[in-house]
Amino acid sequence: MSANRFGHLFQITSFGESHGQALGAVIEGCPSGVTFDPAILKSALKRRRPGQHLVTSSRNESDDFEILSGVFNDKTLGTPIAVIVRNHDAKSSDYEKIKAEPRRGHADDVWKMKFDHVDHRGGGRSSGRETLARVIGGAFAQMFLSDVAPELIVHALPRQIGEIAIVDSDLCLSDSARFYINEGRWNDVATMMTKLREEGDSVGGIAELQIENAPGGLGQPVFHKLKSDLAGAMMSIGAVTGVELGGGFSLASKHGKEVHVTSDESVYGGIRGGISTGELISLKVAFKPTSSILDIAKRGRHDPCILFRALPVIEAMAHLVLADHILWRRLDRN
Amino acid sequence: MSANRFGHLFQITSFGESHGQALGAVIEGCPSGVTFDPAILKSALKRRRPGQHLVTSSRNESDDFEILSGVFNDKTLGTPIAVIVRNHDAKSSDYEKIKAEPRRGHADDVWKMKFDHVDHRGGGRSSGRETLARVIGGAFAQMFLSDVAPELIVHALPRQIGEIAIVDSDLCLSDSARFYINEGRWNDVATMMTKLREEGDSVGGIAELQIENAPGGLGQPVFHKLKSDLAGAMMSIGAVTGVELGGGFSLASKHGKEVHVTSDESVYGGIRGGISTGELISLKVAFKPTSSILDIAKRGRHDPCILFRALPVIEAMAHLVLADHILWRRLDRN
Amino acid sequence: MSANRFGHLFQITSFGESHGQALGAVIEGCPSGVTFDPAILKSALKRRRPGQHLVTSSRNESDDFEILSGVFNDKTLGTPIAVIVRNHDAKSSDYEKIKAEPRRGHADDVWKMKFDHVDHRGGGRSSGRETLARVIGGAFAQMFLSDVAPELIVHALPRQIGEIAIVDSDLCLSDSARFYINEGRWNDVATMMTKLREEGDSVGGIAELQIENAPGGLGQPVFHKLKSDLAGAMMSIGAVTGVELGGGFSLASKHGKEVHVTSDESVYGGIRGGISTGELISLKVAFKPTSSILDIAKRGRHDPCILFRALPVIEAMAHLVLADHILWRRLDRN
Amino acid sequence: MSANRFGHLFQITSFGESHGQALGAVIEGCPSGVTFDPAILKSALKRRRPGQHLVTSSRNESDDFEILSGVFNDKTLGTPIAVIVRNHDAKSSDYEKIKAEPRRGHADDVWKMKFDHVDHRGGGRSSGRETLARVIGGAFAQMFLSDVAPELIVHALPRQIGEIAIVDSDLCLSDSARFYINEGRWNDVATMMTKLREEGDSVGGIAELQIENAPGGLGQPVFHKLKSDLAGAMMSIGAVTGVELGGGFSLASKHGKEVHVTSDESVYGGIRGGISTGELISLKVAFKPTSSILDIAKRGRHDPCILFRALPVIEAMAHLVLADHILWRRLDRN
């Protein structure tokens, strides 16, 4: 057990403070012989960067990673894979102000209560920068999945940005097989974002995790149902305040005859008895509006809606859960 | 790692098929010297029984448990606590029918896909009867908490039963410090339940988990945020399809200024940065309508709304998570 | 992590005090579809009983076990296997004396220091009776191994009983494919044992664990080398005071040219780089003389040399380690 | 579970191939507020370097470490501590030869069998260089212990170097509170070492681990007895072939009356019932002669007896086990 480890068999250990020397991850349990594909890692890191909006050009290069171990001649060795990203542009002067005044909506005070100190340099491990480690780990999980379940596709889609709902017809599939908000709808979003930025305000949002072509049989019957591990994974992301599978909260007021007889299988969200059925897995993830925007010190460097940056983090956590349960599946039968 | 174990430090291992010899739990990590209070265990087991509705008299006695180890002279020994409940009234003849026809909405087919067999005697580990082990484990967690955090109170409240919403004024506090639906509102509920039973139908529902007087500092910053462990725990319960903390999904369309400046702390649900703040923790848990009611074979033995029986299970899982994190807290600082 | 759990993937959780209601084990991680063979379990339990000497008739029946879960129609279900053995003939009056005077060489005082209480009914979890759980778990591991590695054979041989050395020519293979001390040498042993019993004395001994036809590739390179997990397993048995692999302590004074060039592979004991080579694995295990014999209260019920009873425990722990690493092997490669 | 992780609560994850970019460790579970003392880490790393003999001047500087996370203002943060050491002087040309011919006594062939590849650059994770991670982890464990158990002292002493036995009078205590072989005896050792080096030969050895002033109550009754965890830790070191506690193998031929009545407590090696008694803990560790010396390619860069370099590794593993069990002790009682 560790506060900083995720996974049963395919595991990542996340380390690094947001304004320390470096952040990184150690990936354990990745079998030997997995094809290392740097493009997967670069792409995920780039999408996680601040200031990235969908269908807009990127302001920044991706974070530079260094692989310290576990990969040789473009194959995984079966040994721990250690990857780090150095912290460069930490403006610690900005954070000196925070030292004096704890930030509304942040974890500085609870952190102090817990560990008897605050790393005032930027939230330490509570910072969104920690998600770098998740994205790194998720990229290796994705490489493993590409080898053993090549049909499997994981998408995190925007479904709501503040008051703006995003329906299927608002989305288009890019060349890189990613869903984006199409131009017409994006104008609405961009207008709202600009206004929020000017006002120093933010909004929450809802993402939908879709897993296509997941093999059946993933998940364990009791405490590690696939829905349980996915929900725990999503709720471990900082700003997430809710998770629902398939019909979710709407099922509360439904009748059994309607759900189990009339409805199609999609009400189950692709998971029954805690185990994947082979159908589309669908999970909704709610985000609260970020509080960082409220800090004068940080305004301009933070996005008014973190949903876009969170999409690759959702995908990374899903890849990790799937890699874990696909490995676990090897132990099911004699 | 195990499919049947829950907890990092205060752990339960759940075992037993719904129609095997016995079900039970082994509780590990419970410190020595905890006062054993059989009333806590009996009460939780009784509330979990089928056919129990709030404010109605019980039809059945509680399940009889036997403590095999770990308790001596009314104190825990610091050794594993093993508790079993025998299966008596399994009508296996009922289940022979199931052998022929897999049940809509059940896990028989996915279980077959996973383990290459089906225990047709009643769902095996997917059955709701497995929650017995959770309730047993939760009772010991509660005893531990009674000793180390006597002010802490855990309540699972009904908030929606099918179309019927339950607000605070619909609830009353009983002598045993439990919330029940008051008489006026109960008439509405009972009327609906009777009708559902007659029609062989069921409804879903929503429960609210309230944790009062939780110490601050519970939860770990990254993957084992208190909200993550609670969400994973709730989603490990069979019929649960959604979980939300504090403002939950409603925060998606809210603005940061509204949430973090205007609102009171309750939007956070008592957890910030993944760590308990010391305020009321509030988590909503959505249930789909049970599918068991649809089986002719089982009609009459199952409740039209499993929410009531699920309340002690929610409380048990919450007690387990809290006991775990209160122990973990002992390791935080030098 | 748990004090009472052994194994990474194929795990047992041991519970039960020596004079409580029952002892038992929960086996987790045993795949579905393993053939349940009660003879393996009965035989191991019988050999573990007090008063059993090799080539002598048994005084007692084996402990009666009850399987509570995890097995159906003579196959494992892939769910936790819970097995219990009830405690019958605990003479608690004998133990009342112990309450007053802590026993020399026992753990009563350290247990008190640790848990702030002593379960004076017979050593609680420190008692040799706890090994029942190991033998139960080991029997299921053996069943799993019978299915997936049918050529594999695990033997624990007596190599020294007090001053009496046992060499290969002192051993004979019985019908049941177990090694016993042959008649000529047994006379010497029996004479010594009778004398020791009369004098209320005991002796130590050395056993050799031999694993034939172990598949190559078992063990993990760093902390879970096969030798490390085997050594930890053996040293977790109460009276064990030493473990050596292959050439063991004798290699300390040897030269590299002699060991690595001249010698045959047996100096490595079948494990190189922590990983099984496919050759015979050989591990020696030293036992101190038991202290129980010194208690007036217990004289007559305890053996002057626990080595014989420990042999099935050594085998059980070896089966557990092997089952664990054979499962782990499924995760090595992509 | 992970092949590369050690510890239950105070854990290290070791990563890095001997000829990859870097080696390192992530330390998890170290409480916040531990005083960071770089001298402890530097000293341990220096003693682990090749070419270091006791009472001789060092040929090399210590490995340069970099702390990436977990320490701020000379205190641990309670977050994961990541430390790396870069690989500089890997002469990969030397190792190209190995590619063609697998090395006698090495793990190249078993590694190939396991992972279906060989990292021919120098043994990968099987190399002694991996012990760097252990020494780093052990240094942080030692810092933690300095704060919470300042009286505790861990020493690994040479007891045999090939045929040369080292008794107490051969040892002297240095200014830095470390035991060294005194000048007279060192002459014998140095003469033998020189000869071995000339002949391209090596010898084994025996070390004694002494733990002074360990608190009582460390260790858990069943599978994680202190002796079990220590034995597993020692046997996880590459060249170790045997471990004995207190009287060890010599107790096999002893009588109970002699051991438990006549002898002093030292026969138990400071651990009874698996739990530390508060007396001196003594464990002997046997090493086989290294096989590296036999490789022409590597001659001159390896020591004829690895015992000296192994001493800080033994101490590191002991510090890790002790830190782990001292933390675990916080969970024993209510």
Short mmCIF file of N, CA, C and O in Angstrom, two decimals, chain C residues 174-229:
data_model
loop_
_atom_site.label_atom_id
_atom_site.label_comp_id
_atom_site.label_asym_id
_atom_site.label_seq_id
_atom_site.Cartn_x
_atom_site.Cartn_y
_atom_site.Cartn_z
N SER C 174 8.63 -44.42 0.14
CA SER C 174 7.45 -45.24 0.44
C SER C 174 6.53 -45.36 -0.78
O SER C 174 6.78 -44.73 -1.81
N ASP C 175 5.49 -46.15 -0.63
CA ASP C 175 4.51 -46.31 -1.71
C ASP C 175 3.89 -44.97 -2.10
O ASP C 175 3.57 -44.72 -3.26
N SER C 176 3.73 -44.12 -1.09
CA SER C 176 3.07 -42.85 -1.35
C SER C 176 4.07 -41.79 -1.84
O SER C 176 3.81 -40.60 -1.73
N ALA C 177 5.21 -42.29 -2.33
CA ALA C 177 6.22 -41.39 -2.90
C ALA C 177 6.77 -40.39 -1.89
O ALA C 177 7.12 -39.26 -2.23
N ARG C 178 6.80 -40.79 -0.64
CA ARG C 178 7.40 -39.95 0.40
C ARG C 178 8.65 -40.65 0.92
O ARG C 178 8.71 -41.88 1.01
N PHE C 179 9.63 -39.86 1.29
CA PHE C 179 10.85 -40.42 1.84
C PHE C 179 10.69 -40.66 3.34
O PHE C 179 10.18 -39.79 4.06
N TYR C 180 11.11 -41.81 3.79
CA TYR C 180 11.12 -42.10 5.23
C TYR C 180 12.50 -42.59 5.62
O TYR C 180 13.28 -43.06 4.79
N ILE C 181 12.76 -42.50 6.90
CA ILE C 181 14.01 -43.07 7.42
C ILE C 181 13.84 -44.59 7.43
O ILE C 181 12.83 -45.09 7.91
N ASN C 182 14.86 -45.30 6.90
CA ASN C 182 14.69 -46.76 6.84
C ASN C 182 14.87 -47.41 8.22
O ASN C 182 15.33 -46.78 9.17
N GLU C 183 14.51 -48.65 8.30
CA GLU C 183 14.34 -49.30 9.59
C GLU C 183 15.60 -49.27 10.46
O GLU C 183 15.54 -48.98 11.65
N GLY C 184 16.73 -49.57 9.82
CA GLY C 184 17.98 -49.62 10.58
C GLY C 184 18.25 -48.30 11.29
O GLY C 184 18.46 -48.25 12.51
N ARG C 185 18.17 -47.22 10.53
CA ARG C 185 18.48 -45.91 11.08
C ARG C 185 17.38 -45.45 12.04
O ARG C 185 17.65 -44.71 13.01
N TRP C 186 16.18 -45.88 11.79
CA TRP C 186 15.06 -45.46 12.62
C TRP C 186 15.21 -45.94 14.05
O TRP C 186 14.81 -45.25 15.01
N ASN C 187 15.82 -47.13 14.21
CA ASN C 187 16.07 -47.64 15.57
C ASN C 187 16.88 -46.65 16.40
O ASN C 187 16.56 -46.38 17.55
N ASP C 188 17.92 -46.12 15.77
CA ASP C 188 18.74 -45.12 16.48
C ASP C 188 17.90 -43.90 16.87
O ASP C 188 17.99 -43.39 17.99
N VAL C 189 17.11 -43.46 15.92
CA VAL C 189 16.29 -42.27 16.17
C VAL C 189 15.27 -42.55 17.28
O VAL C 189 15.13 -41.76 18.23
N ALA C 190 14.60 -43.68 17.17
CA ALA C 190 13.55 -44.01 18.13
C ALA C 190 14.11 -44.14 19.55
O ALA C 190 13.50 -43.69 20.53
N THR C 191 15.26 -44.76 19.65
CA THR C 191 15.93 -44.90 20.95
C THR C 191 16.19 -43.53 21.57
O THR C 191 15.87 -43.26 22.74
N MET C 192 16.74 -42.64 20.75
CA MET C 192 17.03 -41.29 21.25
C MET C 192 15.74 -40.56 21.65
O MET C 192 15.69 -39.92 22.72
N MET C 193 14.73 -40.71 20.87
CA MET C 193 13.47 -40.02 21.14
C MET C 193 12.84 -40.50 22.46
O MET C 193 12.33 -39.70 23.24
N THR C 194 12.87 -41.81 22.67
CA THR C 194 12.31 -42.36 23.91
C THR C 194 13.05 -41.80 25.12
O THR C 194 12.44 -41.38 26.11
N LYS C 195 14.36 -41.77 25.00
CA LYS C 195 15.19 -41.26 26.10
C LYS C 195 14.87 -39.78 26.38
O LYS C 195 14.70 -39.38 27.53
N LEU C 196 14.77 -39.03 25.32
CA LEU C 196 14.48 -37.60 25.46
C LEU C 196 13.13 -37.38 26.14
O LEU C 196 12.98 -36.54 27.03
N ARG C 197 12.17 -38.17 25.72
CA ARG C 197 10.84 -38.02 26.28
C ARG C 197 10.85 -38.31 27.78
O ARG C 197 10.23 -37.58 28.58
N GLU C 198 11.56 -39.35 28.14
CA GLU C 198 11.67 -39.70 29.56
C GLU C 198 12.32 -38.57 30.36
O GLU C 198 11.94 -38.29 31.49
N GLU C 199 13.29 -37.96 29.74
CA GLU C 199 14.04 -36.91 30.46
C GLU C 199 13.37 -35.54 30.35
O GLU C 199 13.88 -34.56 30.90
N GLY C 200 12.28 -35.49 29.64
CA GLY C 200 11.64 -34.18 29.43
C GLY C 200 12.56 -33.24 28.67
O GLY C 200 12.65 -32.05 28.97
N ASP C 201 13.23 -33.79 27.70
CA ASP C 201 14.18 -32.98 26.94
C ASP C 201 13.79 -33.01 25.45
O ASP C 201 12.85 -33.71 25.06
N SER C 202 14.48 -32.25 24.65
CA SER C 202 14.18 -32.18 23.22
C SER C 202 15.48 -31.97 22.45
O SER C 202 16.51 -31.64 23.04
N VAL C 203 15.42 -32.16 21.14
CA VAL C 203 16.57 -31.83 20.28
C VAL C 203 16.10 -31.03 19.07
O VAL C 203 14.93 -31.09 18.70
N GLY C 204 17.06 -30.34 18.47
CA GLY C 204 16.81 -29.64 17.21
C GLY C 204 17.01 -30.57 16.03
O GLY C 204 17.09 -31.80 16.19
N GLY C 205 17.10 -30.00 14.85
CA GLY C 205 17.29 -30.83 13.66
C GLY C 205 17.47 -29.98 12.41
O GLY C 205 17.39 -28.75 12.46
N ILE C 206 17.76 -30.68 11.33
CA ILE C 206 17.89 -30.02 10.03
C ILE C 206 17.06 -30.79 9.02
O ILE C 206 17.11 -32.02 8.96
N ALA C 207 16.29 -30.05 8.24
CA ALA C 207 15.54 -30.66 7.14
C ALA C 207 16.11 -30.15 5.82
O ALA C 207 16.70 -29.07 5.77
N GLU C 208 15.94 -30.94 4.79
CA GLU C 208 16.32 -30.46 3.46
C GLU C 208 15.06 -30.40 2.59
O GLU C 208 14.35 -31.40 2.46
N LEU C 209 14.84 -29.23 2.04
CA LEU C 209 13.76 -29.08 1.07
C LEU C 209 14.31 -29.36 -0.31
O LEU C 209 15.28 -28.72 -0.73
N GLN C 210 13.74 -30.33 -0.97
CA GLN C 210 14.14 -30.64 -2.35
C GLN C 210 12.94 -30.40 -3.27
O GLN C 210 11.86 -30.92 -3.03
N ILE C 211 13.18 -29.63 -4.31
CA ILE C 211 12.12 -29.39 -5.30
C ILE C 211 12.62 -29.93 -6.63
O ILE C 211 13.58 -29.41 -7.21
N GLU C 212 11.99 -31.00 -7.07
CA GLU C 212 12.38 -31.63 -8.34
C GLU C 212 11.50 -31.12 -9.47
O GLU C 212 10.31 -30.93 -9.30
N ASN C 213 12.12 -30.94 -10.62
CA ASN C 213 11.40 -30.58 -11.85
C ASN C 213 10.66 -29.25 -11.76
O ASN C 213 9.63 -29.06 -12.40
N ALA C 214 11.21 -28.34 -10.96
CA ALA C 214 10.64 -26.99 -10.95
C ALA C 214 10.90 -26.38 -12.32
O ALA C 214 12.00 -26.49 -12.85
N PRO C 215 9.91 -25.72 -12.90
CA PRO C 215 10.16 -25.06 -14.18
C PRO C 215 11.25 -23.99 -14.01
O PRO C 215 11.39 -23.40 -12.92
N GLY C 216 12.01 -23.75 -15.04
CA GLY C 216 12.96 -22.64 -15.00
C GLY C 216 12.23 -21.31 -15.08
O GLY C 216 11.05 -21.26 -15.46
N GLY C 217 12.90 -20.25 -14.67
CA GLY C 217 12.32 -18.92 -14.82
C GLY C 217 11.48 -18.46 -13.65
O GLY C 217 10.93 -17.36 -13.69
N LEU C 218 11.41 -19.27 -12.58
CA LEU C 218 10.64 -18.84 -11.40
C LEU C 218 11.49 -17.93 -10.52
O LEU C 218 12.66 -18.20 -10.29
N GLY C 219 10.87 -16.93 -9.97
CA GLY C 219 11.57 -15.96 -9.14
C GLY C 219 11.70 -14.66 -9.89
O GLY C 219 11.62 -14.63 -11.13
N GLN C 220 11.85 -13.58 -9.15
CA GLN C 220 11.96 -12.26 -9.77
C GLN C 220 13.33 -11.69 -9.45
O GLN C 220 13.87 -11.92 -8.36
N PRO C 221 13.91 -10.91 -10.35
CA PRO C 221 15.31 -10.54 -10.24
C PRO C 221 15.77 -9.83 -8.96
O PRO C 221 16.88 -10.05 -8.54
N VAL C 222 14.95 -9.00 -8.36
CA VAL C 222 15.50 -8.17 -7.29
C VAL C 222 15.05 -8.63 -5.90
O VAL C 222 15.68 -9.50 -5.30
N PHE C 223 13.96 -8.12 -5.39
CA PHE C 223 13.61 -8.43 -4.00
C PHE C 223 12.88 -9.75 -3.84
O PHE C 223 12.84 -10.29 -2.75
N HIS C 224 12.28 -10.22 -4.90
CA HIS C 224 11.56 -11.48 -4.78
C HIS C 224 12.22 -12.59 -5.58
O HIS C 224 11.57 -13.33 -6.30
N LYS C 225 13.53 -12.64 -5.41
CA LYS C 225 14.26 -13.80 -5.88
C LYS C 225 13.59 -15.05 -5.29
O LYS C 225 13.09 -15.01 -4.16
N LEU C 226 13.64 -16.14 -6.01
CA LEU C 226 13.02 -17.36 -5.49
C LEU C 226 13.67 -17.75 -4.16
O LEU C 226 12.99 -18.15 -3.21
N LYS C 227 14.98 -17.57 -4.06
CA LYS C 227 15.67 -17.91 -2.80
C LYS C 227 15.23 -17.01 -1.66
O LYS C 227 15.17 -17.44 -0.51
N SER C 228 14.93 -15.75 -1.98
CA SER C 228 14.50 -14.82 -0.94
C SER C 228 13.12 -15.18 -0.42
O SER C 228 12.88 -15.24 0.79
N ASP C 229 12.21 -15.46 -1.34
CA ASP C 229 10.85 -15.81 -0.91
C ASP C 229 10.84 -17.15 -0.18
O ASP C 229 10.10 -17.33 0.80
#
